[in-house]
XYZ file of C-alpha atoms in Angstrom:
631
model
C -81.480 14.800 -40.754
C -80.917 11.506 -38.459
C -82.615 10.325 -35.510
C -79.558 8.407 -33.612
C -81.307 4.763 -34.968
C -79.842 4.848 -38.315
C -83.189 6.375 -40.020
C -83.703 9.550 -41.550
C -85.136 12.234 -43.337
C -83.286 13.357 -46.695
C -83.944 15.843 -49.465
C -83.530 18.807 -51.843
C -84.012 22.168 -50.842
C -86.197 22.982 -54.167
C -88.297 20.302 -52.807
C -88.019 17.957 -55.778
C -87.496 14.540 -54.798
C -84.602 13.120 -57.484
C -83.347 9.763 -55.053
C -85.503 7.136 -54.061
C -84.049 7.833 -50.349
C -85.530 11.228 -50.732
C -88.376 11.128 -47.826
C -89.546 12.898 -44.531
C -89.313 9.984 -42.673
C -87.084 6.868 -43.611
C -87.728 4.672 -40.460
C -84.918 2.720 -38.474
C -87.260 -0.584 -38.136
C -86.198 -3.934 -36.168
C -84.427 -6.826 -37.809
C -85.504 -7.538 -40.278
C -86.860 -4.727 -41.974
C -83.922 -2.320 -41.631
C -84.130 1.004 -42.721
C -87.856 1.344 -44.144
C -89.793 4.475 -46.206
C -92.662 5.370 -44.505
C -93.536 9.184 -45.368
C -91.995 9.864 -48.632
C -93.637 13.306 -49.752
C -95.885 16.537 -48.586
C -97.961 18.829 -50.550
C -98.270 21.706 -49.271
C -100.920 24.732 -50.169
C -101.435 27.957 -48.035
C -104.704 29.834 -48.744
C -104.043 33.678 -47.823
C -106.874 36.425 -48.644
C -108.755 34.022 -50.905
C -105.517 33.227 -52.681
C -103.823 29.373 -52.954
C -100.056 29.517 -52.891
C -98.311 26.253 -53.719
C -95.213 26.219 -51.308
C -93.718 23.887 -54.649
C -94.435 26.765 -56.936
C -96.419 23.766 -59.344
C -99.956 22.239 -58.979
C -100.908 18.939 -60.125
C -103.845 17.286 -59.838
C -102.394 14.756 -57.309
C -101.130 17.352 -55.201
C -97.997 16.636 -55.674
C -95.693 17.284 -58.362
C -92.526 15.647 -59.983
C -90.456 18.965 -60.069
C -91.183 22.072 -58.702
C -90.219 26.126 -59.381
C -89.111 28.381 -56.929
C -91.370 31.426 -56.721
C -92.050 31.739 -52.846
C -88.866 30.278 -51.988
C -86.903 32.817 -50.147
C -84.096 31.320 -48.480
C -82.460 28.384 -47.036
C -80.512 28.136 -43.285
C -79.610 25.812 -40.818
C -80.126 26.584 -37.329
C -78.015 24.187 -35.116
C -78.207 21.898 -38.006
C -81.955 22.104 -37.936
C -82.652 22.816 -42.105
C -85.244 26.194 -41.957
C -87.240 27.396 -45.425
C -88.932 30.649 -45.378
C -91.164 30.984 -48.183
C -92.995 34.738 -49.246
C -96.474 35.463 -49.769
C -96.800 39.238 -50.694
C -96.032 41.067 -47.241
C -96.271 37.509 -45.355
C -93.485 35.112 -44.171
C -93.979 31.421 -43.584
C -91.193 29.713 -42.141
C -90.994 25.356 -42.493
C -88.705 23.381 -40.587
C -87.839 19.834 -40.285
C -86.470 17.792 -37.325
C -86.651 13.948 -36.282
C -87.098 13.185 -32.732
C -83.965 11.946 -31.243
C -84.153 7.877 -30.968
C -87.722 7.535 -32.096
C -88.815 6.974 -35.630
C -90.484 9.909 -35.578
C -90.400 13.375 -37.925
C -91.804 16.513 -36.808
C -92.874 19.708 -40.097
C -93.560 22.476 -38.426
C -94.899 25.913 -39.802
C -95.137 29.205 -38.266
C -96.515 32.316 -40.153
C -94.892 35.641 -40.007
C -97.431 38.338 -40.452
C -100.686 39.665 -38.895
C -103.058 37.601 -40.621
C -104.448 34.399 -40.642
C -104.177 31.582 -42.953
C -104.848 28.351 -43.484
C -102.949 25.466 -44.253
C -103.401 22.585 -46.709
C -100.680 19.463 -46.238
C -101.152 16.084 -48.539
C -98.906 13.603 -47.363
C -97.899 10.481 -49.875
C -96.358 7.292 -49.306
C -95.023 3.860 -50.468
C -93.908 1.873 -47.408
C -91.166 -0.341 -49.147
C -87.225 -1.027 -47.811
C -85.462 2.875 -48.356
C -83.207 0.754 -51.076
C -86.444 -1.210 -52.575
C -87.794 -1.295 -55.482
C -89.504 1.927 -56.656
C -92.692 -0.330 -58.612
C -95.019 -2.712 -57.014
C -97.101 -0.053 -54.863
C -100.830 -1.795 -54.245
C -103.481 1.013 -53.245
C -105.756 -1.703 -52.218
C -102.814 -2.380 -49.569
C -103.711 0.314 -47.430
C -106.270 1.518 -45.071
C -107.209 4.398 -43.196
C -108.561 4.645 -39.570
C -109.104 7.078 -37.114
C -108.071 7.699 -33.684
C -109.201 10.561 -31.991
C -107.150 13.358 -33.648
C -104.829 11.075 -35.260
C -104.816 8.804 -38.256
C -103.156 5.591 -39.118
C -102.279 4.448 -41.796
C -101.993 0.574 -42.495
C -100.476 -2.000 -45.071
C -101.668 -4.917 -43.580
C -97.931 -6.384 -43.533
C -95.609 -6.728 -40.821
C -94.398 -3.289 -40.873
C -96.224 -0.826 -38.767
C -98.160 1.293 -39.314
C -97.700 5.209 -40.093
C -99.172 7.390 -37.620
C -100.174 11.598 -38.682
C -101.104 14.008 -36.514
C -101.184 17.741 -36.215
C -100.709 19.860 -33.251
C -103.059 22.481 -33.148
C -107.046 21.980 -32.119
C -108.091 23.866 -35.392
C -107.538 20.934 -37.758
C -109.400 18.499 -40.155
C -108.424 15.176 -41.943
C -110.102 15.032 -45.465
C -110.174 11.388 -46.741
C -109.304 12.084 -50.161
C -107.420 8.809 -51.371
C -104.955 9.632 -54.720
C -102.633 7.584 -56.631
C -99.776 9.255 -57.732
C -98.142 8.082 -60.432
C -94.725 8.023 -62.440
C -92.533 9.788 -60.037
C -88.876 9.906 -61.728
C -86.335 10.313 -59.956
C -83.479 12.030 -61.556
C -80.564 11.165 -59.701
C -81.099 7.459 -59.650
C -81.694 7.898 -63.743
C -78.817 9.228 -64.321
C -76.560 6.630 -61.720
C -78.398 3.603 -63.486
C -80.944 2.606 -61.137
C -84.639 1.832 -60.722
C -85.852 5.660 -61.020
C -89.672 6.246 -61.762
C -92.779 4.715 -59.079
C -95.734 5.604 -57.530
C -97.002 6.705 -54.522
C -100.365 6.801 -52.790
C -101.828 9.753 -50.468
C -104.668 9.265 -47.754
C -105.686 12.442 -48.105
C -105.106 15.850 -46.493
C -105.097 17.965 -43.644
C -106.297 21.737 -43.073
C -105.194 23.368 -40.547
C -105.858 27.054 -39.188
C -102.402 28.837 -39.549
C -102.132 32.032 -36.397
C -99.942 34.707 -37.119
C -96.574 33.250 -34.651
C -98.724 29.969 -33.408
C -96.927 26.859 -34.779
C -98.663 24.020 -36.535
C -96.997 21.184 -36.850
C -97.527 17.843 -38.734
C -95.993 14.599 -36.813
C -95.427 11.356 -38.746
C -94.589 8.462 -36.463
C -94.109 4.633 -36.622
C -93.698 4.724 -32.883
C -96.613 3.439 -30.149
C -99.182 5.745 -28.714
C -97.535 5.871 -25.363
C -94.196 6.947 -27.174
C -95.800 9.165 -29.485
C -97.980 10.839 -27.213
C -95.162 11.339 -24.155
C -93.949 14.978 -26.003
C -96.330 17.557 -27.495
C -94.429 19.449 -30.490
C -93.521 22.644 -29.259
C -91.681 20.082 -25.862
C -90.035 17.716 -28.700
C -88.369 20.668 -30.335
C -87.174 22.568 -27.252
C -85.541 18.836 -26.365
C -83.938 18.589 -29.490
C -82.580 22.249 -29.625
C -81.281 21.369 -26.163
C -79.905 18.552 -26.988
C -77.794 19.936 -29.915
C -76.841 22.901 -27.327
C -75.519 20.415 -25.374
C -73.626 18.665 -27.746
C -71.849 21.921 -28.678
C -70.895 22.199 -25.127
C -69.226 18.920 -24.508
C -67.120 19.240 -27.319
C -63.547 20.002 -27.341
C -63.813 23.835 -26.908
C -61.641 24.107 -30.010
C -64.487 22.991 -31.845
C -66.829 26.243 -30.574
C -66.218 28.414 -33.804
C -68.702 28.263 -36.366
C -66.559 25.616 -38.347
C -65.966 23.289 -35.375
C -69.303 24.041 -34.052
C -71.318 23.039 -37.653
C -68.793 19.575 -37.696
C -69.642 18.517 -34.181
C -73.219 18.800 -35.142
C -72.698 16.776 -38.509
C -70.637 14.028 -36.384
C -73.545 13.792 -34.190
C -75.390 12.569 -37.122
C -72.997 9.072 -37.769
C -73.373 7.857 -33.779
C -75.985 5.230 -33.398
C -78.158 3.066 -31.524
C -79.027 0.351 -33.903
C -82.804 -0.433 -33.748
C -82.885 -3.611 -34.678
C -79.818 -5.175 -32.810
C -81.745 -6.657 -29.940
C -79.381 -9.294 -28.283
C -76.573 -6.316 -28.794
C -78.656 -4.487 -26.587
C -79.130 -7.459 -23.795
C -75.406 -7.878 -24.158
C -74.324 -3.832 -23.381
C -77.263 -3.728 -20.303
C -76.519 -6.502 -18.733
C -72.694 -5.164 -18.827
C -73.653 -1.611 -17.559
C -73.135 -0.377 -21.231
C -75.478 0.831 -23.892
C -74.826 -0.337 -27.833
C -73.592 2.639 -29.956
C -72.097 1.886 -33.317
C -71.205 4.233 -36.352
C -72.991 4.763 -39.087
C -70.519 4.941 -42.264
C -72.370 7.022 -44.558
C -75.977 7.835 -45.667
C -78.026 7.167 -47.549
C -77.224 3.345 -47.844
C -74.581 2.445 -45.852
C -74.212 0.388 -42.664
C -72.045 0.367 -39.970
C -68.695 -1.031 -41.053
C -65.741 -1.589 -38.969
C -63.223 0.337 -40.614
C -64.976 3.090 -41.168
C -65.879 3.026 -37.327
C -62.295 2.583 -36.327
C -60.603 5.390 -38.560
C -63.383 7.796 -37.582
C -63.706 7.162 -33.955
C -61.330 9.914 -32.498
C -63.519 12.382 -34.612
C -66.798 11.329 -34.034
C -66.945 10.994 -30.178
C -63.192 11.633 -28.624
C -63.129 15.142 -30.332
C -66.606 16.127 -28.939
C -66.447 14.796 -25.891
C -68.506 11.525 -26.299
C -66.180 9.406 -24.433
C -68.659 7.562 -22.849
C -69.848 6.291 -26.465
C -66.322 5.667 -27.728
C -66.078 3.480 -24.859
C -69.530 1.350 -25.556
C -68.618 1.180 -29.656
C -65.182 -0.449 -28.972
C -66.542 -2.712 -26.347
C -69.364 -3.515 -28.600
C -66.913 -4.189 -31.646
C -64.823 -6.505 -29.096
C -67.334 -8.599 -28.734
C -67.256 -9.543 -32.659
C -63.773 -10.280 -32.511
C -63.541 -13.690 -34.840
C -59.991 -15.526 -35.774
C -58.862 -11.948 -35.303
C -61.170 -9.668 -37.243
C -63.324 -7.424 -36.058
C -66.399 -7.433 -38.773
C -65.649 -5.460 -41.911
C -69.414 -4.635 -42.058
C -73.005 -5.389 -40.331
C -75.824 -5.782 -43.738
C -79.012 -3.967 -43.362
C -81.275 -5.897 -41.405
C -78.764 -8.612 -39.845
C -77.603 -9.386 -36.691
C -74.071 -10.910 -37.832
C -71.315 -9.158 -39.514
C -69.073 -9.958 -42.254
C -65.567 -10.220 -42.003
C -63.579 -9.895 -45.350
C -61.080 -7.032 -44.239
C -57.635 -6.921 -43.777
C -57.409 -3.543 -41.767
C -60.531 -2.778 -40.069
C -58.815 -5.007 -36.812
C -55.910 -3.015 -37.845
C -57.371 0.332 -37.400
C -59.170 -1.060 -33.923
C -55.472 -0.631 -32.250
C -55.345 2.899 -33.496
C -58.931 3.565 -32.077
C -58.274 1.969 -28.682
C -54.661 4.373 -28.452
C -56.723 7.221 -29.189
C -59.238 6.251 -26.585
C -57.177 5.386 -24.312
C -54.850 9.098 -24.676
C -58.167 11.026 -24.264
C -59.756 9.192 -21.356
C -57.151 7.296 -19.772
C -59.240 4.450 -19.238
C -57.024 1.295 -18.300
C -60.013 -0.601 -17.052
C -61.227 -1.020 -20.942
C -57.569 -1.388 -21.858
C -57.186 -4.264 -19.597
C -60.346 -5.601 -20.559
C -59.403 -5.731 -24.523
C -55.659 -6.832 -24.365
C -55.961 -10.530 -23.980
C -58.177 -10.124 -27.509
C -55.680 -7.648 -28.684
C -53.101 -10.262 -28.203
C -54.777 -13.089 -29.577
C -55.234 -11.176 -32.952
C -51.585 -10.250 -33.642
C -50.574 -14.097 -32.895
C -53.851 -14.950 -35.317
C -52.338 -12.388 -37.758
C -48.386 -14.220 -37.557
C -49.786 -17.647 -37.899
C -52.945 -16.969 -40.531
C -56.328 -16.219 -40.807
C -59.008 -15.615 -43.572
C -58.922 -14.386 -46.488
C -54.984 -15.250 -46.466
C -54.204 -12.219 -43.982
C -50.869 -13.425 -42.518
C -47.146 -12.471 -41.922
C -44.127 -13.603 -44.317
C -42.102 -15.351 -41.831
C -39.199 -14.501 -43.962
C -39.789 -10.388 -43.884
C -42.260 -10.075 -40.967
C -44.426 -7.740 -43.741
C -48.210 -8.659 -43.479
C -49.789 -10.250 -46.435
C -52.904 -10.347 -47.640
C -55.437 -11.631 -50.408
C -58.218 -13.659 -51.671
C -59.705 -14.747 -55.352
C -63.163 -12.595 -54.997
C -62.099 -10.342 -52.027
C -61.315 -6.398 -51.859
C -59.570 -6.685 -48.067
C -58.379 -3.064 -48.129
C -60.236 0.255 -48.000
C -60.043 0.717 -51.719
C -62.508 -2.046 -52.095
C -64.883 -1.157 -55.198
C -66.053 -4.604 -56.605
C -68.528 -4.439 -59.445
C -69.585 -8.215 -60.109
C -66.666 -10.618 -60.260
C -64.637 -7.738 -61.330
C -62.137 -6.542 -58.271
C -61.448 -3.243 -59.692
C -57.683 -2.640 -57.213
C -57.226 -5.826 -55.683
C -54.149 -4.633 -53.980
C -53.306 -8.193 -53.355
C -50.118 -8.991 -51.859
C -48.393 -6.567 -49.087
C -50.089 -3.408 -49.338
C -48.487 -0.309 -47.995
C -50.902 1.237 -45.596
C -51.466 -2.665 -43.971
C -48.412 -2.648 -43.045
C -48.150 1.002 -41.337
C -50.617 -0.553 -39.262
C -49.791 -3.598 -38.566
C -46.284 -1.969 -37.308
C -48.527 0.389 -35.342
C -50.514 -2.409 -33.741
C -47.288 -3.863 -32.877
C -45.537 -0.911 -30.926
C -49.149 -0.053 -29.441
C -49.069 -3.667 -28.045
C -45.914 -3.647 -27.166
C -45.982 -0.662 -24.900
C -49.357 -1.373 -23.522
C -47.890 -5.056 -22.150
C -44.792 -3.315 -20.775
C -47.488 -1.010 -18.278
C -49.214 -4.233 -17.541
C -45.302 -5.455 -16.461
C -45.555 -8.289 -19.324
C -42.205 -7.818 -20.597
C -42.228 -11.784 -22.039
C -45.076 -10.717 -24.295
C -43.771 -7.021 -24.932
C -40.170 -8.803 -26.003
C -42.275 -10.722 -28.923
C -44.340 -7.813 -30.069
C -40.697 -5.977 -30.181
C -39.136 -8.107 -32.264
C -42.236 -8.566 -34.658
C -42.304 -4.505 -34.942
C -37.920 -4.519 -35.454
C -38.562 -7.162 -38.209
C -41.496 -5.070 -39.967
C -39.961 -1.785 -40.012
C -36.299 -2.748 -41.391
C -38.237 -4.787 -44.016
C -40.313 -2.021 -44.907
C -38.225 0.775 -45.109
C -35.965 -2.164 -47.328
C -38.556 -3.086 -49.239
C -41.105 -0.041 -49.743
C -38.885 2.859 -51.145
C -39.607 3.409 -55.081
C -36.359 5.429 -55.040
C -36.966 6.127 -58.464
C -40.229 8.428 -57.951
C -38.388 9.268 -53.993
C -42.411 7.816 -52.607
C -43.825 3.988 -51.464
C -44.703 1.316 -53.808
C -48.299 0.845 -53.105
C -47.937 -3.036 -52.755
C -45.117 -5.145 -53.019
C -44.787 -8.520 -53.963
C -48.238 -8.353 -55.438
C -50.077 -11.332 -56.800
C -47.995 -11.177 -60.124
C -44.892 -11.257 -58.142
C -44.168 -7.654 -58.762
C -44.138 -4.377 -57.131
C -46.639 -1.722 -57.865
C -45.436 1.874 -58.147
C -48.613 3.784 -58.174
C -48.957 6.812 -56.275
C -51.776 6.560 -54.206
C -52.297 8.391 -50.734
C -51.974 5.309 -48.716
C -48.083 6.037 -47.796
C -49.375 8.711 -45.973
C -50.069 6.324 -43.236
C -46.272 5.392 -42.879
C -45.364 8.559 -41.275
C -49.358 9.462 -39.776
C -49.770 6.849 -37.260
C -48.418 7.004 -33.829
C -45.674 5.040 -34.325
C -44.571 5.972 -37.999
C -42.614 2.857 -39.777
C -41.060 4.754 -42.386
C -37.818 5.969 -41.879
C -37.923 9.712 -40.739
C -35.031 10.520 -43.415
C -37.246 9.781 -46.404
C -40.823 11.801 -44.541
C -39.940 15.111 -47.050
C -39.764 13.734 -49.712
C -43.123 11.634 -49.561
C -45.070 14.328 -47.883
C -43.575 16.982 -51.145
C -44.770 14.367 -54.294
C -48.095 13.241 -52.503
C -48.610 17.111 -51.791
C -47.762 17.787 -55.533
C -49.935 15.348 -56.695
C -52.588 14.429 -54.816
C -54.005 16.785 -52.456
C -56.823 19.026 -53.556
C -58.626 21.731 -51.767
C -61.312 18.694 -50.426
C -59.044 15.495 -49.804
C -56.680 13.385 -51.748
C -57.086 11.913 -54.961
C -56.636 8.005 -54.669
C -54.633 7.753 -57.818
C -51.913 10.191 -59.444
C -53.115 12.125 -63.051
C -50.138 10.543 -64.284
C -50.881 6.851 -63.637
C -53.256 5.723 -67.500
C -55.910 4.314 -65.618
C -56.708 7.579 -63.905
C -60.211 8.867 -63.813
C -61.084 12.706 -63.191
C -64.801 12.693 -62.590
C -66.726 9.841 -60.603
C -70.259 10.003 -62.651
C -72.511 7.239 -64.861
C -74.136 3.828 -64.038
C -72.287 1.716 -60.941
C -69.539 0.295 -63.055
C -68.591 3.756 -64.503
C -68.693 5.075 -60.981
C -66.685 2.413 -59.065
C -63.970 2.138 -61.914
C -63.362 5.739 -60.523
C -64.064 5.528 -57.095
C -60.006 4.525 -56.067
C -58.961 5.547 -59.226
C -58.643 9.413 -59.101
C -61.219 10.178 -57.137
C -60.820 12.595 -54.412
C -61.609 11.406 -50.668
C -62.637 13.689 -47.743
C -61.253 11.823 -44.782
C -57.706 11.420 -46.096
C -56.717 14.972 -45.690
C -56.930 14.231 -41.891
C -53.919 11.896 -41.432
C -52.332 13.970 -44.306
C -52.014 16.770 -42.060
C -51.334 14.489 -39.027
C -48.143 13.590 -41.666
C -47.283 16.946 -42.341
C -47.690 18.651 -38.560
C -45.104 15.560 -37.708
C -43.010 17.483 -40.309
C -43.399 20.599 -39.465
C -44.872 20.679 -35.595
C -45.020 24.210 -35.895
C -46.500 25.041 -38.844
C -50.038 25.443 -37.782
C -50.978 27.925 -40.828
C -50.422 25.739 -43.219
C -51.806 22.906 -41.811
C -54.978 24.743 -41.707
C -55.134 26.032 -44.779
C -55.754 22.356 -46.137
C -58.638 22.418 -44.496
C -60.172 25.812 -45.921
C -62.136 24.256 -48.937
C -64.271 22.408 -46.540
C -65.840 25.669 -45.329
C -67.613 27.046 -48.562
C -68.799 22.977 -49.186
C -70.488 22.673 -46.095
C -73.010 24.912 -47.995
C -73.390 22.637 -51.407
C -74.023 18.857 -51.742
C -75.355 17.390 -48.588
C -75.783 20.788 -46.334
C -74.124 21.226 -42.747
C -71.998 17.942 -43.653
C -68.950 16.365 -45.795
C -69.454 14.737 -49.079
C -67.597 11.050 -49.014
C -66.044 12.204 -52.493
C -65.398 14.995 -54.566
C -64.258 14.554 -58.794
C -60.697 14.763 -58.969
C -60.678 17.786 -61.459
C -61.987 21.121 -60.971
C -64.696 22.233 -59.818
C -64.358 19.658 -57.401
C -67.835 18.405 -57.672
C -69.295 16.297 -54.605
C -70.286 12.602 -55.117
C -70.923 9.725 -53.136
């Protein structure tokens, strides 16, 4: 669950914590804290006739426990995305859900007993306040305080974060002071993926509350202020929330009502941001009559990055009828614009971005046509071309990282000792694991699209002079390409020519796909069938496209083990979600007609919105059977 800052709340349906970004409520905090852990567990006891029940199925003598059976546990669901337990006590039914409040740091538990007795309620909450990818040690009891206000309690670690605020909202409630150490957590996942895995935590104490058969009772966990916190009761909060997600639904294109469509618009919601901490962002977008929206790429750890952003944006907010946003996240991106990059990434807790990519600026041309098609907004058009200009002339003449055009092909090249400038960019260390160095396939594609984008976007503005040079850039490029790309050996794209070594790579990878995708395809249309038939053979699986062929030696069929195991694999075989999307744009180019088809490469996504993280789409899968989600 996400609250539209870039926090979060993240866990198992057992329970169990096994990450370290397991939590109730990971807080979107202002530069420079970034994304912080404030509530990171809940005990919870219901006492029924006389009788305890441990909604974990295990007591400790914290309260808390480091894995927990399943006895009450009755079932799982989400309701508009909204993640509901229901839990059995003999002929009772409790029912727990979880929800953030949208744009506030703030997580409401709620509880709701099915039945016609009473019960009461017994909730331990435990915490570690410490950055969501800090370490898991150094937790100081001594740290933290307890105080009182009214019928809510703080809770304080006399540093510059702030402080943790609890509250219940029913009148037949009591705080217990009952302060606990908790120690040796382990958590599983991180074990097993080489990282820090076993801390403690530290609980206040507990509430106990009177639990009405049908009468909510909810426990709120806030970093926000009193005025914020106090401006929605519970029962208003989630009515706002569950309107807000009706709404969302509504907007959307209404090809996207069916359960499928209707789950993914939901899940999209959860990637569009306001970042917290980006204050002079904000000033910027205000003072401009905008508001700063930017794209989350992937939880639990990463940032906003500009590729990510750009491929995605159609999806995300054009799709579901969030044009508005689309419209404030390429604005916002504009504004970045340096030696003609748009930043490849923003780091957790910064202001500035980083810059080492060779296509995220690419993919910006291919967000802004897509933008443009679904809103027809030629005031942001005009706005953006001068800097759309100015970073294809940057791009002929050179900028960083050695991004520039062979003057004697018109191909874009790229490279730098250190650098991973394309989307397969796993790095562990020094080691660049596919440097891709030299011109890569899918840069190109772009850069050609980019080109006839510009070109037709100056000829509406009536700049034929500047259209005339874009043209004969893009004539150069594509008779180059379709020259210098064909493996006519394996009838598919070298991956990169005239790599660093001087030679050309024939590894079949899914990034030809983009050669025939794009709006303006650069590959020749004779040679589409062929590609589209060995990358189909080869590559596509029932979740996405491996990034490597079985055939290739340094092929890898399951992405698992410590950080170097895993990002040796991650472009090496591993199968990624988002690439079946232009590989059906490829194939509907094809065959326009073919609709079936097209949608039956989309059918294993239905059962996995039900395994790995619920009601969304894993980043990526193994590249063997079963298919198992990672990332």
């Amino acid at each position: 669950m996400t609250n539209g800052l870039g926090g979060y709340a993240s866990g198992t349906v057992s329970g169990a914590p096994t990450r370290r970004f397991h939590g109730f409520l990971i807080a979107a905090l202002p530069t420079p804290h970034g994304r912080t852990m404030m509530l990171n567990d809940v005990s919870e006891h219901v006492v029924l006739k006389g009788e305890i029940f441990d909604l974990g199925g295990e007591e400790t003598a914290t309260g808390i426990s480091n894995f927990r059976g399943l006895p009450h546990l009755q079932g799982f669901r989400l309701e508009a995305g909204v993640p509901v337990w229901t839990y059995q006590f003999e002929d009772y039914l409790l029912e727990k859900r979880v929800h953030l409040v949208h744009r506030q740091n703030t997580v409401h538990i709620c509880y709701t007993l099915r039945g016609s007795a009473s019960a009461t309620l017994r909730i331990r909450a435990a915490m570690h306040f410490r950055p969501h990818e800090g370490v898991l040690s150094g937790l100081d009891p001594r740290r933290y305080t307890v105080d009182f206000r009214e019928d809510w309690v703080e809770i304080n670690n006399h540093s510059d974060v702030p402080p943790l605020r609890l509250g219940m909202s029913r009148q037949k409630m009591e705080f217990h002071k009952d302060e606990k150490n908790i120690p040796d957590l382990r958590f599983r996942v991180e074990a097993d993926r080489g990282y820090d895995y076993q801390g403690d935590l530290w609980s206040p104490g507990y509430y106990e509350a009177s639990l009405e058969p049908e009468t909510p009772v909810t426990l709120i966990a806030s970093t926000e202020d009193w005025t914020v916190l106090e401006a929605l009761d519970a029962e208003e909060a989630f009515h706002a929330e569950m309107e807000r997600r009706r709404r969302l639904i509504s907007v959307a294109n209404p090809a996207l009502h069916d359960a499928l469509g209707g789950e993914l618009t939901l899940a999209a919601d959860q990637f569009l941001i306001s970042p917290a901490g980006r204050v002079a962002d904000m000033a910027r977008a205000l003072a401009a009559g905008d508001e700063i929206r930017t794209v989350v790429a992937g939880y639990h750890w990463f940032t906003d990055w500009g590729r990510d952003t750009m491929i995605s944006l159609e999806g995300l907010t054009l799709a579901t009828g969030r044009h508005a946003e689309a419209g404030y996240i390429l604005r916002t991106f504009a504004h970045y614009i340096r030696d003609g990059l748009i930043p490849n990434m923003f780091p957790e807790g910064k202001n500035s971005g980083l810059y080492h990519t060779a296509d995220a600026t690419l993919w910006f041309f291919h967000a802004i046509d897509r933008y443009v098609e679904y809103t027809g907004d030629r005031a942001t058009l005009r706005l953006l071309l001068p800097q759309l200009c100015d970073i294809v002339r940057c791009h002929v003449t050179s900028t960083r990282f050695g991004i520039k055009v062979d003057p004697s092909d018109g191909l874009l090249s790229q490279g730098a000792e250190g650098y991973q400038l394309t989307w397969m960019d796993a790095k562990v260390g020094d080691w660049v694991v596919t440097p891709r160095r030299g011109k890569a396939v899918e840069i190109n594609a772009l850069w050609y699209n980019a080109l006839r984008l510009l070109e037709g976007w100056t000829i509406e503005e009536r700049d034929r002079h500047t259209a005339e040079e874009f043209r004969e850039y893009a004539a150069q490029a594509y008779e180059s390409f379709n020259r210098r790309f064909w493996f006519g050996e394996g009838r598919y794209l070298y991956d990169v020519v005239d790599g660093e070594d001087g030679n050309d790579d024939s590894s079949l990878r899914p990034n030809q796909i983009f050669a025939i995708s794009l709006e303006h395809p650069i590959l020749e249309r004779r040679r589409w069938a062929s590609v589209l038939e060995i990358v189909e053979q080869k590559l596509v699986t029932p979740v996405g496209l491996r990034s490597l062929s079985p055939d290739h030696p340094d092929y890898k069929p399951r992405y698992y083990g410590d950080l170097r195991a895993r990002d040796a694999a991650y472009h090496q075989g591993t199968v990624w979600a988002w690439l079946i999307g232009p590989f059906v744009d490829a194939y509907l180019k094809l065959h326009p007609h073919d609709l079936g088809t097209a949608r039956r490469f989309l059918e294993g996504f239905q059962n996995h919105l039900s395994e790995g993280c619920i009601g969304s789409v894993s980043e990526v899968f193994d590249a063997e059977a079963p298919f198992t989600p990672r990332g």
